[in-house]
Amino acid sequence: MSEIAEPITLDATDLRILDQLQRDASLTNQALAAAVHTSPATCLRRVKRLMDTGVIERQVALLSPAKLGAGLTAIVELTLDAQGAEHLAAFEAKAVADEAVRQCYRVSPGPDFLLILQLADMAGYHALVQRLFTQDANVRNVRTFFATRRAKFEPSLALPTISGSPAL
């Protein structure tokens, strides 16, 4: 996600395929082709191209954290003491390797990192604090916010419209 890539040219069919897959990636090729009004062969070829070019990064199932015992969501702002490229890379590698870190962003301005954590409970959070923050001498400041309610979680992207094509 951090590397800058040339955008790929997408037409209305590609956008309809992406829209449908963002809604339900479990669709069979036959069902997807019918939903986007194209032939199964064309649909399969298009999906393969979207995957090969990295437009579709991966297909996953979205799970309920609360039903799986990981009901504590924490959003962490973190600033390092030394901020050279090697220090940022070292902390980032440590953070992304930790199973509780679900998202990791280098941000600017302000803190160096924004982490989204998914944990079972406060004991799990305290264990993570020891692993990632306290034991790392380069961590200067940590500010954590605990989610009390998830009002919206939408992992899909808003897709552009192409003039002359129906809105998605």
Coordinates of N, CA, C and O in Angstrom, one line a residue:
M1 N 0.8 -1.2 0.0 CA 0.0 0.0 0.0 C 0.8 1.3 0.0 O 0.4 2.3 -0.5
S2 N 2.1 1.2 0.5 CA 2.8 2.4 0.6 C 3.6 2.8 -0.6 O 3.9 3.9 -0.8
E3 N 3.8 1.8 -1.6 CA 4.4 2.2 -2.8 C 3.5 2.9 -3.7 O 2.3 2.6 -3.8
I4 N 4.0 3.8 -4.5 CA 3.2 4.5 -5.5 C 3.2 3.7 -6.8 O 4.2 3.4 -7.3
A5 N 2.0 3.4 -7.3 CA 1.9 2.7 -8.5 C 1.1 3.5 -9.5 O 0.3 4.3 -9.2
E6 N 1.3 3.2 -10.7 CA 0.6 3.8 -11.8 C -0.9 3.3 -11.8 O -1.1 2.1 -11.7
P7 N -1.9 4.1 -11.9 CA -3.2 3.7 -11.9 C -3.5 2.8 -13.1 O -2.9 3.1 -14.2
I8 N -4.4 1.9 -13.0 CA -4.7 1.0 -14.1 C -6.0 1.6 -14.7 O -6.9 2.1 -14.0
T9 N -6.2 1.5 -16.0 CA -7.4 2.0 -16.7 C -8.5 1.0 -16.5 O -8.3 -0.2 -16.8
L10 N -9.6 1.4 -16.0 CA -10.7 0.6 -15.8 C -11.9 1.1 -16.6 O -12.2 2.3 -16.6
D11 N -12.6 0.1 -17.2 CA -13.9 0.5 -17.9 C -15.1 0.2 -17.0 O -15.0 -0.3 -15.9
A12 N -16.3 0.5 -17.6 CA -17.5 0.3 -16.9 C -17.7 -1.2 -16.4 O -18.2 -1.4 -15.3
T13 N -17.3 -2.1 -17.3 CA -17.4 -3.5 -16.9 C -16.5 -3.9 -15.7 O -16.9 -4.5 -14.7
D14 N -15.3 -3.4 -15.7 CA -14.3 -3.6 -14.6 C -14.9 -3.0 -13.3 O -14.9 -3.7 -12.3
L15 N -15.5 -1.8 -13.4 CA -16.1 -1.2 -12.2 C -17.3 -2.0 -11.7 O -17.4 -2.1 -10.5
R16 N -18.1 -2.5 -12.6 CA -19.2 -3.3 -12.1 C -18.8 -4.6 -11.4 O -19.3 -5.0 -10.4
I17 N -17.7 -5.2 -12.0 CA -17.1 -6.4 -11.4 C -16.6 -6.1 -10.0 O -16.9 -6.8 -9.0
L18 N -15.8 -5.0 -9.9 CA -15.3 -4.6 -8.6 C -16.3 -4.3 -7.6 O -16.2 -4.7 -6.4
D19 N -17.4 -3.6 -8.0 CA -18.5 -3.2 -7.1 C -19.1 -4.5 -6.6 O -19.4 -4.6 -5.4
Q20 N -19.4 -5.5 -7.4 CA -20.1 -6.7 -7.0 C -19.1 -7.5 -6.1 O -19.6 -8.0 -5.1
L21 N -17.9 -7.6 -6.4 CA -16.9 -8.3 -5.6 C -16.7 -7.7 -4.2 O -16.5 -8.4 -3.2
Q22 N -16.8 -6.4 -4.1 CA -16.7 -5.7 -2.8 C -17.9 -6.0 -2.0 O -17.9 -6.1 -0.8
R23 N -19.1 -6.2 -2.6 CA -20.3 -6.6 -1.9 C -20.3 -8.0 -1.4 O -20.7 -8.4 -0.4
D24 N -19.8 -8.9 -2.3 CA -19.8 -10.4 -2.1 C -18.8 -11.1 -2.9 O -19.0 -11.4 -4.1
A25 N -17.6 -11.3 -2.3 CA -16.5 -12.0 -3.1 C -16.7 -13.5 -3.2 O -15.9 -14.1 -3.9
S26 N -17.8 -14.0 -2.6 CA -18.0 -15.4 -2.7 C -18.8 -15.8 -3.9 O -19.1 -17.0 -4.1
L27 N -19.2 -14.9 -4.7 CA -20.0 -15.2 -5.9 C -19.2 -16.1 -6.8 O -18.0 -15.9 -7.0
T28 N -19.9 -17.1 -7.4 CA -19.3 -17.9 -8.4 C -19.1 -17.0 -9.7 O -19.7 -16.0 -9.8
N29 N -18.2 -17.5 -10.6 CA -18.0 -16.7 -11.8 C -19.3 -16.6 -12.6 O -19.6 -15.5 -13.2
Q30 N -20.1 -17.6 -12.6 CA -21.4 -17.6 -13.3 C -22.3 -16.5 -12.7 O -22.9 -15.7 -13.5
A31 N -22.4 -16.5 -11.4 CA -23.3 -15.5 -10.8 C -22.8 -14.1 -10.9 O -23.5 -13.1 -11.2
L32 N -21.4 -13.9 -10.9 CA -20.8 -12.6 -11.0 C -21.1 -12.1 -12.5 O -21.4 -11.0 -12.7
A33 N -20.8 -13.0 -13.4 CA -21.0 -12.6 -14.8 C -22.5 -12.2 -15.1 O -22.7 -11.1 -15.7
A34 N -23.4 -12.9 -14.5 CA -24.9 -12.5 -14.7 C -25.1 -11.2 -14.0 O -25.8 -10.3 -14.6
A35 N -24.6 -10.9 -12.8 CA -24.8 -9.7 -12.1 C -24.2 -8.5 -12.8 O -24.8 -7.4 -12.7
V36 N -23.1 -8.7 -13.6 CA -22.5 -7.5 -14.3 C -22.8 -7.5 -15.7 O -22.2 -6.7 -16.5
H37 N -23.7 -8.4 -16.2 CA -24.2 -8.4 -17.6 C -23.1 -8.6 -18.6 O -22.9 -7.9 -19.5
T38 N -22.3 -9.7 -18.4 CA -21.2 -10.1 -19.3 C -21.2 -11.6 -19.4 O -21.8 -12.3 -18.6
S39 N -20.4 -12.1 -20.3 CA -20.3 -13.6 -20.4 C -19.4 -14.1 -19.3 O -18.5 -13.4 -18.8
P40 N -19.5 -15.4 -18.9 CA -18.7 -16.0 -17.9 C -17.2 -15.9 -18.3 O -16.3 -15.6 -17.5
A41 N -16.9 -16.1 -19.6 CA -15.5 -16.1 -20.1 C -14.9 -14.7 -19.9 O -13.8 -14.6 -19.5
T42 N -15.6 -13.7 -20.3 CA -15.2 -12.3 -20.2 C -15.0 -12.0 -18.7 O -14.0 -11.4 -18.4
C43 N -15.9 -12.4 -17.9 CA -15.9 -12.1 -16.5 C -14.6 -12.7 -15.9 O -13.9 -12.1 -15.1
L44 N -14.4 -14.0 -16.2 CA -13.2 -14.7 -15.6 C -11.9 -14.0 -16.0 O -11.0 -13.8 -15.2
R45 N -11.8 -13.6 -17.3 CA -10.7 -13.0 -17.8 C -10.4 -11.6 -17.1 O -9.3 -11.3 -16.8
R46 N -11.5 -10.9 -17.0 CA -11.4 -9.6 -16.3 C -11.0 -9.7 -14.8 O -10.1 -9.0 -14.4
V47 N -11.6 -10.6 -14.1 CA -11.2 -10.8 -12.7 C -9.7 -11.2 -12.6 O -9.0 -10.7 -11.8
K48 N -9.3 -12.1 -13.5 CA -7.9 -12.5 -13.5 C -7.0 -11.3 -13.7 O -6.0 -11.2 -13.0
R49 N -7.3 -10.5 -14.7 CA -6.5 -9.3 -15.0 C -6.5 -8.4 -13.8 O -5.5 -7.8 -13.4
L50 N -7.6 -8.2 -13.1 CA -7.7 -7.3 -11.9 C -6.9 -7.9 -10.8 O -6.2 -7.1 -10.0
M51 N -6.8 -9.2 -10.7 CA -6.0 -9.8 -9.6 C -4.5 -9.7 -10.0 O -3.6 -9.3 -9.2
D52 N -4.2 -10.0 -11.3 CA -2.8 -10.0 -11.7 C -2.1 -8.6 -11.6 O -0.9 -8.5 -11.4
T53 N -2.9 -7.6 -11.9 CA -2.4 -6.2 -11.8 C -2.4 -5.6 -10.4 O -2.0 -4.5 -10.2
G54 N -3.0 -6.4 -9.4 CA -3.0 -5.9 -8.1 C -4.2 -5.0 -7.7 O -4.2 -4.5 -6.6
V55 N -5.1 -4.8 -8.6 CA -6.3 -4.0 -8.3 C -7.1 -4.7 -7.2 O -7.5 -4.1 -6.2
I56 N -7.2 -6.0 -7.4 CA -7.8 -6.9 -6.3 C -6.6 -7.4 -5.6 O -5.8 -8.2 -6.1
E57 N -6.4 -7.0 -4.3 CA -5.2 -7.4 -3.5 C -5.4 -8.9 -3.0 O -4.5 -9.7 -3.0
R58 N -6.6 -9.1 -2.5 CA -6.9 -10.5 -2.0 C -8.4 -10.5 -1.7 O -9.1 -9.5 -1.7
Q59 N -8.9 -11.7 -1.5 CA -10.3 -11.9 -1.2 C -10.4 -12.5 0.2 O -9.7 -13.5 0.5
V60 N -11.2 -12.0 1.1 CA -11.3 -12.4 2.5 C -12.7 -12.5 3.0 O -13.6 -11.9 2.4
A61 N -12.9 -13.1 4.1 CA -14.2 -13.1 4.8 C -14.1 -12.1 6.0 O -13.0 -12.1 6.6
L62 N -15.1 -11.3 6.2 CA -15.1 -10.4 7.3 C -15.7 -11.1 8.5 O -16.9 -11.5 8.4
L63 N -15.0 -11.1 9.6 CA -15.5 -11.8 10.8 C -15.9 -10.8 11.8 O -15.5 -9.7 11.9
S64 N -16.7 -11.3 12.8 CA -17.2 -10.5 13.9 C -16.2 -10.6 15.0 O -16.1 -11.6 15.7
P65 N -15.5 -9.5 15.4 CA -14.5 -9.6 16.5 C -15.2 -10.0 17.8 O -14.7 -10.8 18.5
A66 N -16.4 -9.4 18.1 CA -17.1 -9.6 19.4 C -17.4 -11.1 19.5 O -17.3 -11.7 20.6
K67 N -17.9 -11.7 18.4 CA -18.3 -13.1 18.5 C -17.1 -14.1 18.6 O -17.3 -15.3 18.9
L68 N -15.9 -13.6 18.3 CA -14.7 -14.4 18.3 C -13.8 -14.1 19.5 O -12.7 -14.5 19.6
G69 N -14.4 -13.3 20.5 CA -13.6 -13.0 21.7 C -12.5 -12.0 21.5 O -11.6 -11.9 22.3
A70 N -12.7 -11.1 20.5 CA -11.7 -10.0 20.3 C -12.5 -8.7 20.2 O -12.3 -8.0 19.3
G71 N -13.2 -8.4 21.3 CA -14.1 -7.3 21.3 C -13.5 -6.0 21.7 O -14.3 -5.0 21.6
L72 N -12.3 -5.9 22.0 CA -11.7 -4.6 22.4 C -10.9 -4.1 21.2 O -9.9 -4.7 20.7
T73 N -11.3 -2.9 20.7 CA -10.7 -2.2 19.6 C -10.0 -1.0 20.1 O -10.6 -0.2 20.9
A74 N -8.7 -0.9 19.8 CA -7.9 0.3 20.3 C -7.3 1.0 19.1 O -6.8 0.3 18.2
I75 N -7.3 2.3 19.1 CA -6.7 3.1 18.1 C -5.5 3.8 18.8 O -5.7 4.5 19.8
V76 N -4.3 3.6 18.3 CA -3.1 4.1 19.0 C -2.3 5.1 18.1 O -2.0 4.8 16.9
E77 N -2.0 6.2 18.7 CA -1.1 7.2 18.1 C 0.2 7.0 18.7 O 0.3 6.9 19.9
L78 N 1.3 6.9 17.9 CA 2.6 6.5 18.5 C 3.7 7.4 17.9 O 3.7 7.5 16.6
T79 N 4.5 8.0 18.7 CA 5.6 8.8 18.2 C 6.9 8.2 18.7 O 7.0 7.8 19.8
L80 N 7.9 8.1 17.8 CA 9.2 7.6 18.1 C 10.1 8.7 18.6 O 9.9 9.8 18.2
D81 N 11.1 8.4 19.3 CA 12.1 9.3 19.8 C 13.0 9.7 18.6 O 13.2 10.8 18.2
A82 N 13.7 8.6 18.0 CA 14.5 8.8 16.9 C 13.7 8.5 15.6 O 13.1 7.4 15.6
Q83 N 13.7 9.3 14.6 CA 12.8 9.2 13.5 C 13.5 9.0 12.2 O 12.9 9.2 11.1
G84 N 14.7 8.5 12.2 CA 15.4 8.2 11.0 C 14.7 7.0 10.3 O 13.9 6.3 10.9
A85 N 14.9 6.9 9.0 CA 14.3 5.9 8.2 C 14.5 4.5 8.8 O 13.5 3.7 8.8
E86 N 15.6 4.2 9.3 CA 15.9 2.9 9.8 C 15.1 2.6 11.1 O 14.7 1.5 11.4
H87 N 14.9 3.7 11.9 CA 14.1 3.6 13.1 C 12.6 3.4 12.8 O 11.9 2.6 13.5
L88 N 12.1 4.1 11.8 CA 10.7 3.9 11.4 C 10.5 2.5 10.9 O 9.5 1.9 11.2
A89 N 11.4 2.1 10.0 CA 11.3 0.7 9.4 C 11.4 -0.3 10.5 O 10.6 -1.3 10.4
A90 N 12.2 -0.2 11.5 CA 12.4 -1.2 12.5 C 11.1 -1.3 13.4 O 10.6 -2.4 13.7
F91 N 10.5 -0.1 13.8 CA 9.3 -0.2 14.5 C 8.1 -0.8 13.7 O 7.4 -1.6 14.2
E92 N 8.0 -0.3 12.4 CA 7.0 -0.8 11.6 C 7.0 -2.3 11.4 O 6.0 -3.0 11.5
A93 N 8.2 -2.9 11.2 CA 8.4 -4.3 11.1 C 7.9 -5.0 12.4 O 7.2 -6.1 12.3
K94 N 8.3 -4.5 13.5 CA 7.8 -5.1 14.8 C 6.3 -5.0 15.0 O 5.7 -6.0 15.4
A95 N 5.7 -3.9 14.6 CA 4.3 -3.7 14.7 C 3.5 -4.6 13.8 O 2.6 -5.3 14.2
V96 N 3.9 -4.7 12.5 CA 3.1 -5.5 11.6 C 3.3 -7.0 11.9 O 2.4 -7.8 11.5
A97 N 4.3 -7.4 12.6 CA 4.5 -8.8 12.9 C 3.6 -9.2 14.1 O 3.4 -10.4 14.4
D98 N 3.1 -8.2 14.9 CA 2.3 -8.6 16.0 C 0.8 -8.9 15.6 O 0.2 -8.1 14.9
E99 N 0.3 -10.0 16.0 CA -1.0 -10.5 15.6 C -2.1 -9.5 16.1 O -3.2 -9.4 15.4
A100 N -2.0 -8.8 17.1 CA -3.0 -7.9 17.6 C -3.1 -6.6 16.7 O -4.2 -5.9 16.7
V101 N -2.1 -6.3 16.0 CA -2.1 -5.1 15.2 C -2.8 -5.4 13.9 O -2.3 -6.2 13.1
R102 N -3.9 -4.9 13.7 CA -4.7 -5.2 12.5 C -4.5 -4.3 11.3 O -4.6 -4.6 10.2
Q103 N -4.1 -3.0 11.7 CA -3.7 -2.0 10.6 C -2.6 -1.2 11.2 O -2.6 -0.9 12.4
C104 N -1.7 -0.8 10.3 CA -0.5 0.0 10.7 C -0.3 1.0 9.6 O -0.1 0.7 8.5
Y105 N -0.3 2.3 10.0 CA -0.1 3.4 9.1 C 1.0 4.3 9.6 O 1.1 4.6 10.7
R106 N 1.9 4.7 8.7 CA 2.8 5.8 8.9 C 2.1 7.0 8.6 O 1.5 7.1 7.5
V107 N 2.0 8.0 9.5 CA 1.2 9.2 9.2 C 2.1 10.5 9.4 O 3.1 10.4 10.0
S108 N 1.5 11.5 8.8 CA 2.2 12.8 8.9 C 1.2 13.9 8.6 O 0.3 13.7 7.8
P109 N 1.2 15.0 9.3 CA 2.0 15.4 10.4 C 1.4 14.8 11.7 O 0.4 14.2 11.7
G110 N 2.1 15.0 12.8 CA 1.6 14.5 14.1 C 2.4 13.3 14.5 O 3.6 13.3 14.4
P111 N 1.7 12.3 15.0 CA 2.5 11.1 15.4 C 3.1 10.4 14.2 O 2.8 10.7 13.0
D112 N 4.0 9.5 14.5 CA 4.7 8.7 13.4 C 3.8 7.6 12.9 O 3.9 7.2 11.7
F113 N 3.1 6.9 13.8 CA 2.3 5.8 13.4 C 0.9 5.9 14.0 O 0.7 6.5 15.1
L114 N -0.1 5.3 13.3 CA -1.4 5.1 13.8 C -1.7 3.6 13.6 O -1.5 3.0 12.6
L115 N -2.0 2.9 14.8 CA -2.2 1.5 14.8 C -3.7 1.2 15.2 O -4.2 1.9 16.0
I116 N -4.3 0.2 14.5 CA -5.6 -0.2 14.9 C -5.4 -1.6 15.5 O -4.8 -2.5 14.8
L117 N -5.7 -1.8 16.7 CA -5.5 -3.1 17.4 C -6.9 -3.8 17.7 O -7.9 -3.1 17.9
Q118 N -6.8 -5.1 17.6 CA -8.0 -5.9 18.0 C -7.6 -6.9 19.0 O -6.7 -7.7 18.8
L119 N -8.1 -6.8 20.2 CA -7.7 -7.6 21.4 C -8.9 -8.2 22.1 O -10.0 -7.7 21.9
A120 N -8.6 -9.2 22.9 CA -9.7 -9.8 23.7 C -10.2 -8.9 24.8 O -11.4 -8.8 25.0
D121 N -9.3 -8.2 25.5 CA -9.6 -7.5 26.7 C -8.5 -6.5 27.1 O -7.4 -6.5 26.4
M122 N -8.6 -5.9 28.2 CA -7.6 -4.9 28.7 C -6.3 -5.7 29.0 O -5.2 -5.1 28.9
A123 N -6.4 -6.9 29.5 CA -5.2 -7.7 29.8 C -4.4 -7.9 28.5 O -3.2 -7.8 28.6
G124 N -5.1 -8.2 27.5 CA -4.4 -8.3 26.2 C -3.8 -7.0 25.7 O -2.7 -7.0 25.2
Y125 N -4.4 -5.9 26.0 CA -3.9 -4.6 25.6 C -2.6 -4.4 26.5 O -1.6 -3.9 25.9
H126 N -2.6 -4.6 27.8 CA -1.5 -4.4 28.6 C -0.3 -5.3 28.2 O 0.9 -4.8 28.2
A127 N -0.6 -6.5 27.7 CA 0.5 -7.4 27.2 C 1.1 -6.8 26.0 O 2.3 -6.8 25.8
L128 N 0.3 -6.3 25.1 CA 0.8 -5.6 23.9 C 1.6 -4.4 24.2 O 2.6 -4.2 23.6
V129 N 1.2 -3.6 25.2 CA 2.0 -2.4 25.6 C 3.4 -2.9 26.0 O 4.4 -2.2 25.6
Q130 N 3.5 -3.9 26.7 CA 4.8 -4.4 27.1 C 5.6 -4.9 25.9 O 6.8 -4.5 25.8
R131 N 5.0 -5.6 25.0 CA 5.7 -6.2 23.8 C 6.2 -5.1 22.9 O 7.3 -5.1 22.4
L132 N 5.3 -4.1 22.6 CA 5.6 -3.2 21.5 C 6.1 -1.8 22.0 O 6.8 -1.2 21.3
F133 N 5.6 -1.4 23.1 CA 5.9 0.0 23.5 C 6.9 0.1 24.6 O 7.9 0.9 24.5
T134 N 6.7 -0.6 25.7 CA 7.6 -0.4 26.9 C 8.9 -1.0 26.6 O 9.9 -0.4 27.0
Q135 N 9.0 -2.1 26.0 CA 10.3 -2.7 25.7 C 11.1 -2.1 24.6 O 12.3 -2.3 24.4
D136 N 10.5 -1.2 23.8 CA 11.2 -0.5 22.8 C 11.6 0.9 23.3 O 10.8 1.8 23.5
A137 N 12.9 1.1 23.5 CA 13.5 2.3 24.0 C 13.2 3.5 23.1 O 13.3 4.6 23.5
N138 N 12.9 3.2 21.8 CA 12.7 4.3 20.9 C 11.3 4.9 20.9 O 11.0 5.9 20.2
V139 N 10.4 4.3 21.6 CA 9.0 4.8 21.7 C 8.9 5.9 22.7 O 9.2 5.7 23.8
R140 N 8.6 7.1 22.2 CA 8.6 8.3 23.0 C 7.2 8.5 23.6 O 7.0 8.8 24.8
N141 N 6.1 8.5 22.8 CA 4.8 8.8 23.2 C 3.8 7.9 22.6 O 3.8 7.6 21.4
V142 N 2.8 7.5 23.5 CA 1.7 6.6 23.0 C 0.5 7.2 23.5 O 0.3 7.5 24.7
R143 N -0.5 7.3 22.7 CA -1.8 7.8 23.1 C -2.8 6.8 22.5 O -2.9 6.6 21.3
T144 N -3.6 6.2 23.4 CA -4.6 5.1 23.0 C -6.0 5.6 23.2 O -6.3 6.1 24.2
F145 N -6.8 5.3 22.2 CA -8.3 5.5 22.3 C -8.9 4.2 22.2 O -8.6 3.3 21.3
F146 N -9.9 3.9 23.0 CA -10.6 2.6 23.0 C -12.0 2.9 22.4 O -12.7 3.8 22.9
A147 N -12.3 2.1 21.4 CA -13.7 2.2 20.8 C -14.7 1.7 21.8 O -14.6 0.6 22.3
T148 N -15.7 2.5 21.9 CA -16.9 2.1 22.8 C -18.0 1.6 22.0 O -18.9 1.0 22.5
R149 N -18.0 2.0 20.7 CA -19.1 1.5 19.8 C -18.6 1.7 18.4 O -18.0 2.7 18.0
R150 N -18.9 0.7 17.5 CA -18.5 0.8 16.1 C -19.7 1.2 15.4 O -20.7 0.4 15.2
A151 N -19.8 2.5 14.9 CA -20.9 3.0 14.2 C -20.9 2.6 12.7 O -21.9 2.5 12.1
K152 N -19.6 2.5 12.2 CA -19.5 2.1 10.8 C -18.2 1.4 10.6 O -17.2 1.8 11.1
F153 N -18.2 0.4 9.8 CA -17.0 -0.3 9.4 C -17.3 -0.8 7.9 O -18.1 -1.6 7.6
E154 N -16.7 -0.1 7.0 CA -16.9 -0.3 5.6 C -15.5 -0.5 4.9 O -14.9 0.5 4.6
P155 N -15.1 -1.7 4.6 CA -13.8 -1.9 4.0 C -13.8 -1.7 2.5 O -12.7 -1.6 1.9
S156 N -14.9 -1.5 1.9 CA -15.0 -1.3 0.4 C -14.5 0.1 0.1 O -14.6 1.0 0.9
L157 N -14.1 0.3 -1.2 CA -13.7 1.6 -1.7 C -14.8 2.2 -2.6 O -15.5 1.4 -3.3
A158 N -14.9 3.5 -2.5 CA -15.8 4.1 -3.4 C -15.2 4.1 -4.8 O -14.0 4.4 -5.0
L159 N -16.0 3.6 -5.8 CA -15.4 3.4 -7.2 C -15.9 4.6 -8.0 O -16.9 5.2 -7.8
P160 N -15.0 5.0 -9.0 CA -15.4 6.1 -9.9 C -16.5 5.7 -10.8 O -16.7 4.5 -11.0
T161 N -17.1 6.7 -11.3 CA -18.1 6.4 -12.4 C -17.6 6.8 -13.7 O -16.7 7.7 -13.8
I162 N -18.0 6.2 -14.7 CA -17.5 6.5 -16.1 C -18.7 7.2 -16.8 O -19.8 6.6 -16.8
S163 N -18.5 8.3 -17.4 CA -19.6 9.0 -18.0 C -20.1 8.2 -19.1 O -19.4 7.5 -19.9
G164 N -21.4 8.1 -19.2 CA -22.1 7.3 -20.1 C -22.5 5.9 -19.6 O -23.2 5.2 -20.2
S165 N -21.9 5.6 -18.4 CA -22.3 4.3 -17.8 C -23.2 4.5 -16.7 O -23.1 5.5 -16.0
P166 N -24.0 3.5 -16.3 CA -24.9 3.7 -15.2 C -24.2 3.8 -13.9 O -23.1 3.2 -13.8
A167 N -24.7 4.5 -13.0 CA -24.1 4.7 -11.7 C -24.1 3.3 -11.0 O -25.0 2.6 -11.1
L168 N -23.1 3.1 -10.2 CA -23.0 1.8 -9.5 C -23.8 1.8 -8.2 O -24.0 2.7 -7.6

